[in-house]
Short mmCIF file of C-alpha atoms in Angstrom, two decimals:
data_model
loop_
_atom_site.label_atom_id
_atom_site.label_comp_id
_atom_site.label_asym_id
_atom_site.label_seq_id
_atom_site.Cartn_x
_atom_site.Cartn_y
_atom_site.Cartn_z
CA MET E 236 88.96 8.06 -67.55
CA ALA E 237 86.64 6.54 -70.12
CA ILE E 238 83.04 7.59 -69.60
CA ASN E 239 80.33 5.00 -69.58
CA THR E 240 78.19 7.12 -71.76
CA ARG E 241 74.85 5.40 -71.43
CA GLN E 242 75.01 5.01 -67.66
CA ASN E 243 76.35 8.54 -67.18
CA GLU E 244 73.48 9.91 -69.26
CA LEU E 245 71.15 8.05 -66.95
CA ALA E 246 72.91 9.66 -63.99
CA ILE E 247 72.48 13.12 -65.58
CA ARG E 248 68.84 12.43 -66.08
CA PHE E 249 68.53 11.46 -62.46
CA ARG E 250 70.40 14.50 -61.26
CA ASN E 251 68.21 16.81 -63.32
CA LEU E 252 65.07 15.49 -61.58
CA HIS E 253 66.10 17.17 -58.33
CA ILE E 254 64.47 20.59 -58.66
CA PRO E 255 63.76 22.70 -55.56
CA GLY E 256 59.99 23.37 -55.44
CA GLN E 257 59.34 20.56 -58.03
CA PRO E 258 60.63 17.68 -55.97
CA LEU E 259 61.40 14.19 -57.24
CA VAL E 260 59.02 11.80 -55.37
CA LEU E 261 60.58 8.43 -54.73
CA THR E 262 58.29 5.57 -53.65
CA ASN E 263 61.09 3.35 -52.28
CA VAL E 264 61.04 -0.34 -53.24
CA PHE E 265 62.41 -3.45 -51.57
CA ASP E 266 62.12 -6.36 -54.05
CA ALA E 267 61.63 -7.13 -57.73
CA ALA E 268 57.82 -7.19 -57.44
CA THR E 269 57.57 -3.72 -55.88
CA ALA E 270 60.22 -2.41 -58.27
CA SER E 271 58.30 -3.65 -61.27
CA PHE E 272 55.09 -2.12 -60.12
CA ILE E 273 56.64 1.22 -59.30
CA ALA E 274 58.69 1.32 -62.57
CA ASN E 275 55.51 0.85 -64.59
CA HIS E 276 53.52 3.48 -62.76
CA PRO E 277 53.01 6.51 -65.00
CA ALA E 278 54.04 8.96 -62.21
CA THR E 279 57.43 7.28 -61.66
CA ALA E 280 60.49 9.11 -62.84
CA ALA E 281 63.13 7.07 -60.94
CA VAL E 282 63.39 4.05 -58.65
CA ALA E 283 65.06 3.99 -55.27
CA THR E 284 65.53 1.21 -52.68
CA ALA E 285 64.93 1.32 -48.92
CA SER E 286 67.52 -0.51 -46.83
CA PHE E 287 65.16 -0.86 -43.79
CA ALA E 288 62.56 -2.63 -45.91
CA ILE E 289 65.16 -4.79 -47.70
CA ALA E 290 66.51 -5.88 -44.26
CA ALA E 291 63.08 -6.46 -42.80
CA SER E 292 62.09 -8.61 -45.74
CA GLN E 293 65.07 -10.79 -44.84
CA GLY E 294 64.09 -10.94 -41.22
CA ILE E 295 66.91 -8.77 -39.86
CA ALA E 296 67.33 -5.28 -38.56
CA ASP E 297 68.46 -2.44 -40.86
CA SER E 298 71.77 -2.09 -38.97
CA GLU E 299 72.45 -5.85 -39.42
CA LEU E 300 72.07 -5.77 -43.22
CA THR E 301 75.50 -6.59 -44.83
CA LEU E 302 76.72 -5.31 -48.17
CA SER E 303 76.37 -8.75 -49.77
CA GLN E 304 72.77 -9.09 -48.49
CA ASN E 305 71.92 -5.63 -49.69
CA ILE E 306 73.51 -6.18 -53.09
CA GLN E 307 71.77 -9.52 -53.48
CA SER E 308 68.36 -7.78 -53.17
CA VAL E 309 69.32 -4.89 -55.34
CA ARG E 310 70.53 -7.35 -58.02
CA SER E 311 67.05 -8.79 -58.40
CA ILE E 312 65.56 -5.27 -58.34
CA ALA E 313 67.91 -4.10 -61.06
CA ALA E 314 67.26 -7.17 -63.09
CA SER E 315 63.53 -6.52 -63.06
CA LEU E 316 64.16 -3.03 -64.47
CA THR E 317 66.93 -3.87 -66.99
CA VAL E 318 66.44 -3.27 -70.71
CA ASP E 319 69.46 -3.59 -73.06
CA GLY E 320 71.90 -3.85 -70.17
CA LEU E 321 70.73 -0.96 -67.97
CA PRO E 322 67.74 -0.17 -65.79
CA LYS E 323 65.04 1.65 -67.87
CA LEU E 324 64.76 4.31 -65.17
CA PRO E 325 67.45 5.85 -62.94
CA LEU E 326 68.09 3.55 -59.98
CA SER E 327 69.34 4.78 -56.67
CA VAL E 328 70.46 2.37 -53.87
CA ASP E 329 70.23 2.97 -50.13
CA VAL E 330 73.64 1.73 -49.03
CA GLN E 331 73.25 2.79 -45.34
CA ASP E 332 76.57 3.91 -43.99
CA GLY E 333 78.37 2.91 -47.15
CA TYR E 334 80.20 -0.16 -45.78
CA ASP E 335 83.61 -0.26 -47.56
CA ILE E 336 82.86 2.85 -49.71
CA ALA E 337 84.92 2.04 -52.80
CA GLU E 338 83.71 -1.56 -52.96
CA THR E 339 80.07 -0.46 -52.39
CA ILE E 340 80.16 2.01 -55.28
CA LYS E 341 81.72 -0.56 -57.55
CA GLU E 342 78.97 -3.05 -56.75
CA VAL E 343 76.05 -0.69 -57.26
CA ILE E 344 77.49 0.82 -60.49
CA LYS E 345 78.07 -2.74 -61.74
CA LEU E 346 74.29 -3.28 -61.32
CA GLY E 347 73.44 -0.20 -63.37
CA ALA E 348 72.64 2.18 -60.48
CA VAL E 349 73.31 5.89 -60.91
CA GLY E 350 72.92 7.10 -57.36
CA CYS E 351 72.97 6.13 -53.75
CA ASN E 352 72.17 7.21 -50.18
CA ILE E 353 75.17 7.37 -47.75
CA GLU E 354 74.75 7.99 -44.02
CA ASP E 355 77.15 9.64 -41.63
CA PHE E 356 76.23 7.19 -38.85
CA ASN E 357 78.73 4.33 -38.37
CA ASN E 358 76.77 1.11 -37.80
CA SER E 359 79.86 -0.67 -36.51
CA THR E 360 80.47 1.86 -33.70
CA ASP E 361 76.87 3.14 -33.19
CA GLN E 362 78.27 6.66 -33.40
CA ILE E 363 78.12 9.62 -35.78
CA ARG E 364 81.28 9.81 -37.86
CA PRO E 365 83.43 12.94 -37.34
CA LEU E 366 82.56 15.45 -40.03
CA PRO E 367 85.98 15.25 -41.83
CA GLU E 368 85.67 11.47 -42.04
CA ALA E 369 82.05 11.64 -43.32
CA VAL E 370 83.12 14.26 -46.01
CA ASN E 371 86.04 12.12 -47.07
CA ARG E 372 83.74 9.14 -47.64
CA ILE E 373 81.44 11.15 -49.94
CA GLU E 374 84.53 12.34 -51.86
CA LEU E 375 85.83 8.79 -52.17
CA ALA E 376 82.41 7.57 -53.39
CA LEU E 377 82.30 10.19 -56.15
CA ARG E 378 85.93 9.63 -57.07
CA THR E 379 85.29 5.92 -57.38
CA ALA E 380 82.24 6.57 -59.53
CA ARG E 381 84.32 8.91 -61.84
CA ASP E 382 86.94 6.20 -62.12
CA LEU E 383 84.21 3.76 -63.21
CA GLY E 384 82.97 6.12 -65.94
CA VAL E 385 80.00 7.65 -64.10
CA PRO E 386 81.18 11.15 -63.10
CA GLU E 387 77.48 12.39 -62.71
CA PHE E 388 76.76 9.68 -60.02
CA VAL E 389 74.19 11.14 -57.61
CA ILE E 390 74.73 11.00 -53.88
CA ASN E 391 71.97 11.84 -51.39
CA ALA E 392 74.01 12.49 -48.23
CA ARG E 393 72.15 11.56 -45.02
CA THR E 394 73.06 13.03 -41.68
CA ASP E 395 71.79 11.44 -38.51
CA ILE E 396 73.09 14.17 -36.24
CA LEU E 397 69.59 15.53 -35.42
CA ALA E 398 68.48 12.05 -34.24
CA ASN E 399 71.58 11.68 -32.14
CA GLY E 400 71.54 14.72 -29.86
CA GLY E 401 72.71 17.31 -32.38
CA SER E 402 70.99 20.53 -33.30
CA ILE E 403 69.62 21.92 -36.51
CA GLU E 404 72.76 24.10 -36.66
CA ASP E 405 74.85 20.88 -36.64
CA ALA E 406 72.70 19.43 -39.36
CA ILE E 407 73.17 22.54 -41.49
CA GLN E 408 76.98 22.53 -40.90
CA ARG E 409 77.19 18.92 -42.01
CA GLY E 410 74.76 19.32 -44.95
CA LYS E 411 76.75 22.28 -46.36
CA ALA E 412 80.01 20.25 -46.08
CA PHE E 413 78.43 17.33 -47.90
CA LEU E 414 77.12 19.53 -50.74
CA GLU E 415 80.60 21.15 -51.04
CA ALA E 416 82.07 17.59 -51.28
CA GLY E 417 79.81 16.92 -54.27
CA ALA E 418 76.60 15.52 -52.85
CA CYS E 419 73.50 16.34 -54.94
CA THR E 420 71.12 16.60 -51.94
CA VAL E 421 71.10 16.29 -48.14
CA PHE E 422 68.74 14.05 -46.21
CA VAL E 423 68.38 15.18 -42.60
CA TRP E 424 67.06 12.21 -40.70
CA GLY E 425 64.74 13.15 -37.87
CA GLY E 426 65.07 9.83 -36.04
CA PRO E 427 63.06 6.72 -35.32
CA GLY E 428 59.63 6.74 -33.77
CA GLY E 429 58.11 9.11 -36.29
CA ARG E 430 59.71 12.35 -35.10
CA GLY E 431 60.28 13.51 -38.63
CA VAL E 432 61.62 17.06 -39.34
CA SER E 433 59.38 19.99 -38.54
CA ARG E 434 58.11 22.67 -40.89
CA GLU E 435 60.37 25.23 -39.21
CA GLU E 436 63.38 22.95 -39.52
CA ILE E 437 62.67 22.30 -43.18
CA GLU E 438 62.39 26.02 -43.91
CA ARG E 439 65.80 26.56 -42.40
CA LEU E 440 67.35 23.64 -44.18
CA VAL E 441 65.87 24.68 -47.54
CA SER E 442 67.29 28.18 -47.07
CA ALA E 443 70.75 26.85 -45.98
CA PHE E 444 71.00 24.25 -48.83
CA ASP E 445 69.40 26.37 -51.64
CA GLY E 446 66.56 23.81 -51.74
CA ARG E 447 68.82 20.82 -52.21
CA LEU E 448 67.05 18.89 -49.46
CA ASN E 449 65.59 15.45 -49.27
CA VAL E 450 62.71 14.96 -46.81
CA LYS E 451 61.21 11.56 -45.85
CA LEU E 452 57.43 11.54 -46.10
CA VAL E 453 55.70 10.18 -42.99
CA LEU E 454 52.34 8.60 -43.67
CA LYS E 455 50.63 9.67 -40.51
CA ASP E 456 48.13 12.38 -39.70
CA GLY E 457 49.75 15.60 -38.70
CA PHE E 458 52.81 15.26 -40.90
CA LEU E 459 53.61 17.33 -43.96
CA THR E 460 52.15 16.20 -47.25
CA ILE E 461 53.86 16.14 -50.72
CA PRO E 462 52.06 19.36 -51.81
CA GLU E 463 53.20 21.11 -48.57
CA LEU E 464 56.86 19.84 -49.08
CA LYS E 465 56.67 21.09 -52.59
CA GLN E 466 55.56 24.52 -51.40
CA LEU E 467 58.40 24.60 -48.87
CA GLY E 468 60.90 24.19 -51.75
CA VAL E 469 62.47 20.80 -51.27
CA ALA E 470 64.14 19.00 -54.13
CA ARG E 471 63.43 15.43 -53.19
CA VAL E 472 60.80 13.49 -51.23
CA SER E 473 61.34 9.84 -50.31
CA MET E 474 59.00 7.36 -48.60
CA GLY E 475 61.66 5.13 -47.09
CA PRO E 476 59.97 2.07 -45.61
CA GLU E 477 56.54 3.61 -45.41
CA LEU E 478 55.09 1.49 -48.32
CA TYR E 479 56.72 -1.63 -46.86
CA LYS E 480 54.99 -0.97 -43.53
CA ALA E 481 51.72 -0.31 -45.24
CA ALA E 482 52.03 -3.55 -47.19
CA MET E 483 52.74 -5.44 -44.00
CA ARG E 484 49.72 -3.96 -42.26
CA ALA E 485 47.51 -5.07 -45.17
CA PHE E 486 49.12 -8.50 -45.08
CA GLU E 487 48.46 -8.85 -41.32
CA GLN E 488 44.91 -7.57 -41.58
CA THR E 489 44.01 -9.88 -44.49
CA ALA E 490 45.71 -12.89 -42.86
CA ASN E 491 43.87 -12.27 -39.56
CA GLU E 492 40.54 -12.01 -41.35
CA LEU E 493 41.12 -15.26 -43.15
CA LEU E 494 42.44 -17.14 -40.15
CA ASN E 495 39.59 -15.90 -37.97
CA VAL E 496 37.02 -17.11 -40.47
CA SER E 497 38.66 -20.52 -40.72
CA THR E 498 38.72 -21.14 -36.94
#
């Protein structure tokens, strides 16, 4: 295996940003414009996409987003970040359930990405994948990345078990298995509708995963803030589609104000 030195160094840089208690904060992007803004913000250490927002910007549901549609958007995002053939900052791609895992990893690495999110929910069957299958897919993703010269490729392994009737114990079991398979961090999805993951659940997850936990920030009153998540010892905080939703609220408000004035 020949190592793609520059891209692997970017992957190492990305991996090293995941520090329990000093979390990497990702303000997830969904197009070239948002990627350019975030990449040029002084507080940004890495760029990550949000599949929900990418899908929504194309007028479809997250579960309907195909690999080709996802990659098409990521291509423009990566191009807006590229300097001398690679993104100037580590780029991580939300690839949902991974589609065809090997093909997906080939595509995102081709675009210069050094990490991705992979879910254990199967969008084709609307069911959680059996744990051995989910683990095998993470191992295949990492093996493919190694074969392509990026052995330090970073996987944020998401489990949807808590949002699909499972317990926090189930989430811990899955998360530990994903970490053993080579994932860098585990993202425990609390479910749609703003449930989130509670402080008590985060405390248990941080303890079980030695801090290697990703938590999605919820921009609503009553939810944990970045300083609070930092204090709890998580390694990664992502905003998912929160900025997209905020942008759409501002768009709607401004449009309504203008249209109401003109009528």
